[in-house]
Short mmCIF file of C-alpha atoms in Angstrom, two decimals:
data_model
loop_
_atom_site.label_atom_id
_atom_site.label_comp_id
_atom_site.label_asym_id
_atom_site.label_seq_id
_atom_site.Cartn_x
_atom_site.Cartn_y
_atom_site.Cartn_z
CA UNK A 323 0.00 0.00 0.00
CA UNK A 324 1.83 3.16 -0.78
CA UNK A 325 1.58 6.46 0.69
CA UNK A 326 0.80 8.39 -2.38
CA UNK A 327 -2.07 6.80 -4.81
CA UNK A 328 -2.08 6.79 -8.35
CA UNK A 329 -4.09 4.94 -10.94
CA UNK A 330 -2.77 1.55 -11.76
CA UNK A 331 -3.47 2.34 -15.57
CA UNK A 332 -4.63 5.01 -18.10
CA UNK A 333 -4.66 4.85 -21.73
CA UNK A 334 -4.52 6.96 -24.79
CA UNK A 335 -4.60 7.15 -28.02
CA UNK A 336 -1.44 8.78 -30.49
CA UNK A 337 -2.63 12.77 -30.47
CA UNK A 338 -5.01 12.71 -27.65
CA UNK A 339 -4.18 14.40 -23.76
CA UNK A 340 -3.75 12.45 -20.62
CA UNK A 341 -3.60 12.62 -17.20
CA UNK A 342 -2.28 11.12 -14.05
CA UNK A 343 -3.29 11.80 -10.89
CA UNK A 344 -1.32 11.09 -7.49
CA UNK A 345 -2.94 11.69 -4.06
CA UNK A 346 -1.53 12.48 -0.95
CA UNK A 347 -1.67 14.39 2.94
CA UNK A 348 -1.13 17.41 4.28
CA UNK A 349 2.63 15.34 5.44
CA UNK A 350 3.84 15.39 1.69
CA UNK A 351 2.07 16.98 -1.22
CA UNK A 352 0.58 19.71 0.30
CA UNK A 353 3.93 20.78 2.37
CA UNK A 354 6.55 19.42 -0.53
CA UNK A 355 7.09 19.53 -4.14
CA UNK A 356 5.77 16.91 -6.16
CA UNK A 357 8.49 15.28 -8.27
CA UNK A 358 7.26 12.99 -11.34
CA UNK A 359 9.31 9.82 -12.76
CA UNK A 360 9.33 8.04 -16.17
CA UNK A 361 10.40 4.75 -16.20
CA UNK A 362 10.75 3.16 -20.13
CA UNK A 363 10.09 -0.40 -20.08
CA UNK A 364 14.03 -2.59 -18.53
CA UNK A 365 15.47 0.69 -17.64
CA UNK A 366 16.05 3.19 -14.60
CA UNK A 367 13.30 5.66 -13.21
CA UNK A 368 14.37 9.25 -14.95
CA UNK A 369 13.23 12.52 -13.83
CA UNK A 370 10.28 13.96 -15.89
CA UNK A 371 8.85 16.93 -13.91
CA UNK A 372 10.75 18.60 -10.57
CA UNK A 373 9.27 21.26 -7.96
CA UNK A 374 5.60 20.16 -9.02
CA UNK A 375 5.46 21.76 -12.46
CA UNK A 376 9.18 22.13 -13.94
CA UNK A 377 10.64 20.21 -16.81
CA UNK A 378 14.46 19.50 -16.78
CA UNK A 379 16.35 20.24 -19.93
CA UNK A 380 15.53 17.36 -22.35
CA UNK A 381 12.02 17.13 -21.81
CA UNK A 382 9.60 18.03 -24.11
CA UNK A 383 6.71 20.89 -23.25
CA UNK A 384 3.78 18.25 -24.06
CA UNK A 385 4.75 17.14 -20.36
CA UNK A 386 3.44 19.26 -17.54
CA UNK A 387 2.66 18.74 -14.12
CA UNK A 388 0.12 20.58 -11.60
CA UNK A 389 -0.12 20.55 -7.47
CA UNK A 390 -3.40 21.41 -5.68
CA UNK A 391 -3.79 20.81 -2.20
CA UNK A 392 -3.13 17.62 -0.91
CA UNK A 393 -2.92 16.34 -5.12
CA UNK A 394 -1.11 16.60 -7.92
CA UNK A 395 -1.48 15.74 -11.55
CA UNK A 396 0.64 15.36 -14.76
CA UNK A 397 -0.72 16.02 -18.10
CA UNK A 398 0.67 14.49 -20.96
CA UNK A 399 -0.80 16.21 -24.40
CA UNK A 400 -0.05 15.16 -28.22
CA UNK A 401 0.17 11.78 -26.75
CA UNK A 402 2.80 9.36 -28.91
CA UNK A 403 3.94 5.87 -28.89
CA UNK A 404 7.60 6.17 -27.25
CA UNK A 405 5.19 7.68 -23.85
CA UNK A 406 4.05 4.30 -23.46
CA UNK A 407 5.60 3.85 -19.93
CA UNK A 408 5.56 3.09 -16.11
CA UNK A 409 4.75 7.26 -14.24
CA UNK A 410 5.82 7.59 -11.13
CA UNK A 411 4.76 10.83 -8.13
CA UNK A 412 7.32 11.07 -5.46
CA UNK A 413 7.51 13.52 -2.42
CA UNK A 414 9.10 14.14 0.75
CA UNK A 415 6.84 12.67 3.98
CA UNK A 416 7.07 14.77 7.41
CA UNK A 417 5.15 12.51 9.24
CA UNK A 418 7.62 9.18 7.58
CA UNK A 419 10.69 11.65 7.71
CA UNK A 420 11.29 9.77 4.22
CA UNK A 421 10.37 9.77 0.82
CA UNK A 422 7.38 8.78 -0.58
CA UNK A 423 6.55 7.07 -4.22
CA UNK A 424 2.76 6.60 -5.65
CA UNK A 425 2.60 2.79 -7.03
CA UNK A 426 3.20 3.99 -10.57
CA UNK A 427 0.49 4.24 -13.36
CA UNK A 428 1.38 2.79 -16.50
CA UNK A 429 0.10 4.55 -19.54
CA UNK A 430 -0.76 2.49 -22.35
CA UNK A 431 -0.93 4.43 -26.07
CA UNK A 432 -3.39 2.60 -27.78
CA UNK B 925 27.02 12.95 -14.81
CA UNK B 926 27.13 8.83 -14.39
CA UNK B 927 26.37 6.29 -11.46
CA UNK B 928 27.47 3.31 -12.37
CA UNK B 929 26.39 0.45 -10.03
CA UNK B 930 27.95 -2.70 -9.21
CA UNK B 931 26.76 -6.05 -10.83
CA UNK B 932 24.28 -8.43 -10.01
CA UNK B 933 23.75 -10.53 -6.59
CA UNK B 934 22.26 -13.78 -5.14
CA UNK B 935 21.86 -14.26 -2.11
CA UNK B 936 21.13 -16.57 0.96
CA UNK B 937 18.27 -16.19 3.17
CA UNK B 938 19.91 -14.79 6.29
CA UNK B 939 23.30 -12.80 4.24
CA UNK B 940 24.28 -9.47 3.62
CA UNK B 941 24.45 -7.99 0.54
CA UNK B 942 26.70 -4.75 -0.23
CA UNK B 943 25.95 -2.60 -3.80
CA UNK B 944 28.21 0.06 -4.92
CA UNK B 945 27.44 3.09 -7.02
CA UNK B 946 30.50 5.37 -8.67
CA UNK B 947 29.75 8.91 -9.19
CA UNK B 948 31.84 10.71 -11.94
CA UNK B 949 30.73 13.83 -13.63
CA UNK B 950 30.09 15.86 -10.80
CA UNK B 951 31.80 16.88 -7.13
CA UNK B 952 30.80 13.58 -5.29
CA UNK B 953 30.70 15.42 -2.07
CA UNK B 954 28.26 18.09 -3.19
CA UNK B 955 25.06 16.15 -3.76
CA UNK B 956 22.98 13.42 -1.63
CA UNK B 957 22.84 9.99 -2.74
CA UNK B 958 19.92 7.95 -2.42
CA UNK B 959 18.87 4.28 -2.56
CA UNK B 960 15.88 3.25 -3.62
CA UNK B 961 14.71 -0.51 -5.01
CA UNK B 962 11.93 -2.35 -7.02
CA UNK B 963 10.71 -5.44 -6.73
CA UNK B 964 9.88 -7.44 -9.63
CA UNK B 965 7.03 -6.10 -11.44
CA UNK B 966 6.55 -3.30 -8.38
CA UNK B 967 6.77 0.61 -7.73
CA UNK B 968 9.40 1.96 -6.20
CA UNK B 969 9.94 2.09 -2.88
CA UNK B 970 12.95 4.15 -0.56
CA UNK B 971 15.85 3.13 1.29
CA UNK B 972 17.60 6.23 2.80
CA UNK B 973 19.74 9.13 2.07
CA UNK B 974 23.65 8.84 2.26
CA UNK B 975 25.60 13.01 2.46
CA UNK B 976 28.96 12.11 1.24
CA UNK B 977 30.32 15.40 2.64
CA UNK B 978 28.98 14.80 5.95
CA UNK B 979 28.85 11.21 6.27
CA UNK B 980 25.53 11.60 7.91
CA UNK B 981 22.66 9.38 6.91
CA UNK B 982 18.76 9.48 7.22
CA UNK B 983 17.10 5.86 6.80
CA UNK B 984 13.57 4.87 6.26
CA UNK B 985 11.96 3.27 9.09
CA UNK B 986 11.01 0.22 7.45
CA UNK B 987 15.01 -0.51 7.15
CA UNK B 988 16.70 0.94 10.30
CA UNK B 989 18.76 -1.24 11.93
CA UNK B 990 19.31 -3.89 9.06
CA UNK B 991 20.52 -0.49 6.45
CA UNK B 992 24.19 1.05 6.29
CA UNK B 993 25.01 3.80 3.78
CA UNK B 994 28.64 4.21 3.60
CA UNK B 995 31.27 5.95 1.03
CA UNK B 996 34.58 5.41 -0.35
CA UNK B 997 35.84 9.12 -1.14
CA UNK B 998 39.00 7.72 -3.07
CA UNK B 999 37.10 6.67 -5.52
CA UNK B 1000 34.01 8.25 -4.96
CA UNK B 1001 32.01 5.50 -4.76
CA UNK B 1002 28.99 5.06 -2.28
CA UNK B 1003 28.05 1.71 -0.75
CA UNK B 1004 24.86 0.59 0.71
CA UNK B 1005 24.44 -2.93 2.60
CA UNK B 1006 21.51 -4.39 3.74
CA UNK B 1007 21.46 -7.29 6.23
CA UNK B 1008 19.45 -10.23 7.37
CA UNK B 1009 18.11 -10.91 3.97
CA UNK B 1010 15.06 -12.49 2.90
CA UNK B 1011 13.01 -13.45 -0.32
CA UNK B 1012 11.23 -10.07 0.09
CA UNK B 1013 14.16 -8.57 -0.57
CA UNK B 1014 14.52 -9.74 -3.92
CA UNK B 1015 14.54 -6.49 -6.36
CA UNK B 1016 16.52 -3.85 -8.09
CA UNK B 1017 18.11 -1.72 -6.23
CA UNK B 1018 19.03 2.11 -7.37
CA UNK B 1019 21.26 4.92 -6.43
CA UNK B 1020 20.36 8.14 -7.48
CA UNK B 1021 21.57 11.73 -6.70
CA UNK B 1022 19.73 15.04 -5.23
CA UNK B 1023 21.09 18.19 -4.43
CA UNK B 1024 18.97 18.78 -1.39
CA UNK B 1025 17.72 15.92 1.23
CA UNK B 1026 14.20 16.90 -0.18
CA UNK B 1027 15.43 17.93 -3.55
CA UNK B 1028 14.53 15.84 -6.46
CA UNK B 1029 16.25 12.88 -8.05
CA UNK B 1030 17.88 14.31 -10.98
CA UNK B 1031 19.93 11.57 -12.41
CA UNK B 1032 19.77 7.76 -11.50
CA UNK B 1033 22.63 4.34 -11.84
CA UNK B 1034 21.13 1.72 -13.97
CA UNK B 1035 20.52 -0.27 -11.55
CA UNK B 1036 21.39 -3.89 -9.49
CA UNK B 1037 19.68 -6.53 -9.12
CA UNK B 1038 19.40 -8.23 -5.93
CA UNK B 1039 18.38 -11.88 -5.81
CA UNK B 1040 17.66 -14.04 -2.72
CA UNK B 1041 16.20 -17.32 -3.79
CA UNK B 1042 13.11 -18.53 -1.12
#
């Protein structure tokens, strides 16, 4: 059971928008950022979105993430085949004095 | 910036098992490394945080007292060891780096995988 929830699966088809929500507490999304993770099928987590809503360098604009509360979301738009992929939220827990990971939503592109 | 991690374990119900992680790239002693694992076909879930100018370390609850984060400044390598094994510990296990304690995990190692047969 993790701390933060997230849909086990959403789907898409090539063009359309997405989203991903991840739920949380007043100990970790609504105190710290919200930090999103990609994870491409056999390889390591990467950093997708940082400080709730910023992209690193790399990344491209159809990815963008929102924090509201004690919730977050990331929208993917112009969705296309390569997003087809494991999403992960992540924040920092004052109550766990840890981090905390949603159990990952993997996106389908139909 | 690369973390290369060590190579793949198995393990006996009961060991230890010890994975490295070699920063280059960056100034090792200026970031926080992290550990965090996956078990087969799970999400991720975190270990601790290792400060390799400090030494200092912050663990997760679910793994204090079985945990050690350690370095090895000549090389600039970070170690992390977990004891008392079991089958529930089977998974891959990741270092990745963060500026802050609370800061995001910017870049990540590829990854070890940790076997302990049942």
């Amino acid at each position: 059971q993790s701390v933060l929830t997230q849909p086990p699966s959403a789907s898409g088809t090539p063009g359309q928008r997405v989203t991903i929500s991840c739920s949380g507490s007043s100990s970790n999304i609504e105190s710290y950022y919200v930090n999103w993770y990609q994870q491409l099928p056999g390889t390591a987590p990467k950093l997708l979105i940082y400080r709730n809503n910023q992209r690193p360098s790399g990344v491209p604009d159809r990815f963008s993430g929102s924090r509201s509360g004690t919730s977050a979301s990331l929208a993917i738009r112009g969705l296309r085949s390569e997003d087809e992929a494991d999403y992960y939220c992540a924040a920092w827990d004052d109550s766990l004095s840890g981090w905390v990971f949603g159990g990952g939503t993997k996106l389908t592109v139909l | 910036v690369q973390l290369v991690q060590s190579g793949a374990e198995v393990k006996k119900p009961g060991a230890s098992v010890k994975v490295s992680c070699k920063a280059s790239g960056y100034t090792f002693t200026a970031y926080y490394l992290h550990w965090v694992r996956q078990a087969p076909g799970q999400g991720l879930e975190w270990l601790g945080w290792f400060n390799p100018n400090s030494g200092g370390t912050k663990y997760g609850q679910k793994f204090q007292g079985r945990v050690t984060m350690t370095k090895d400044t000549s090389i600039t390598t970070a170690h992390m060891e977990l004891s008392r094994l079991t089958s529930d510990d089977t998974a891959v296990y990741y270092c990745a780096r963060s500026l802050a304690a609370t800061g995001h995990f910017d870049y990540w190692g590829q990854g070890t995988l940790v076997t302990v047969p049942s």
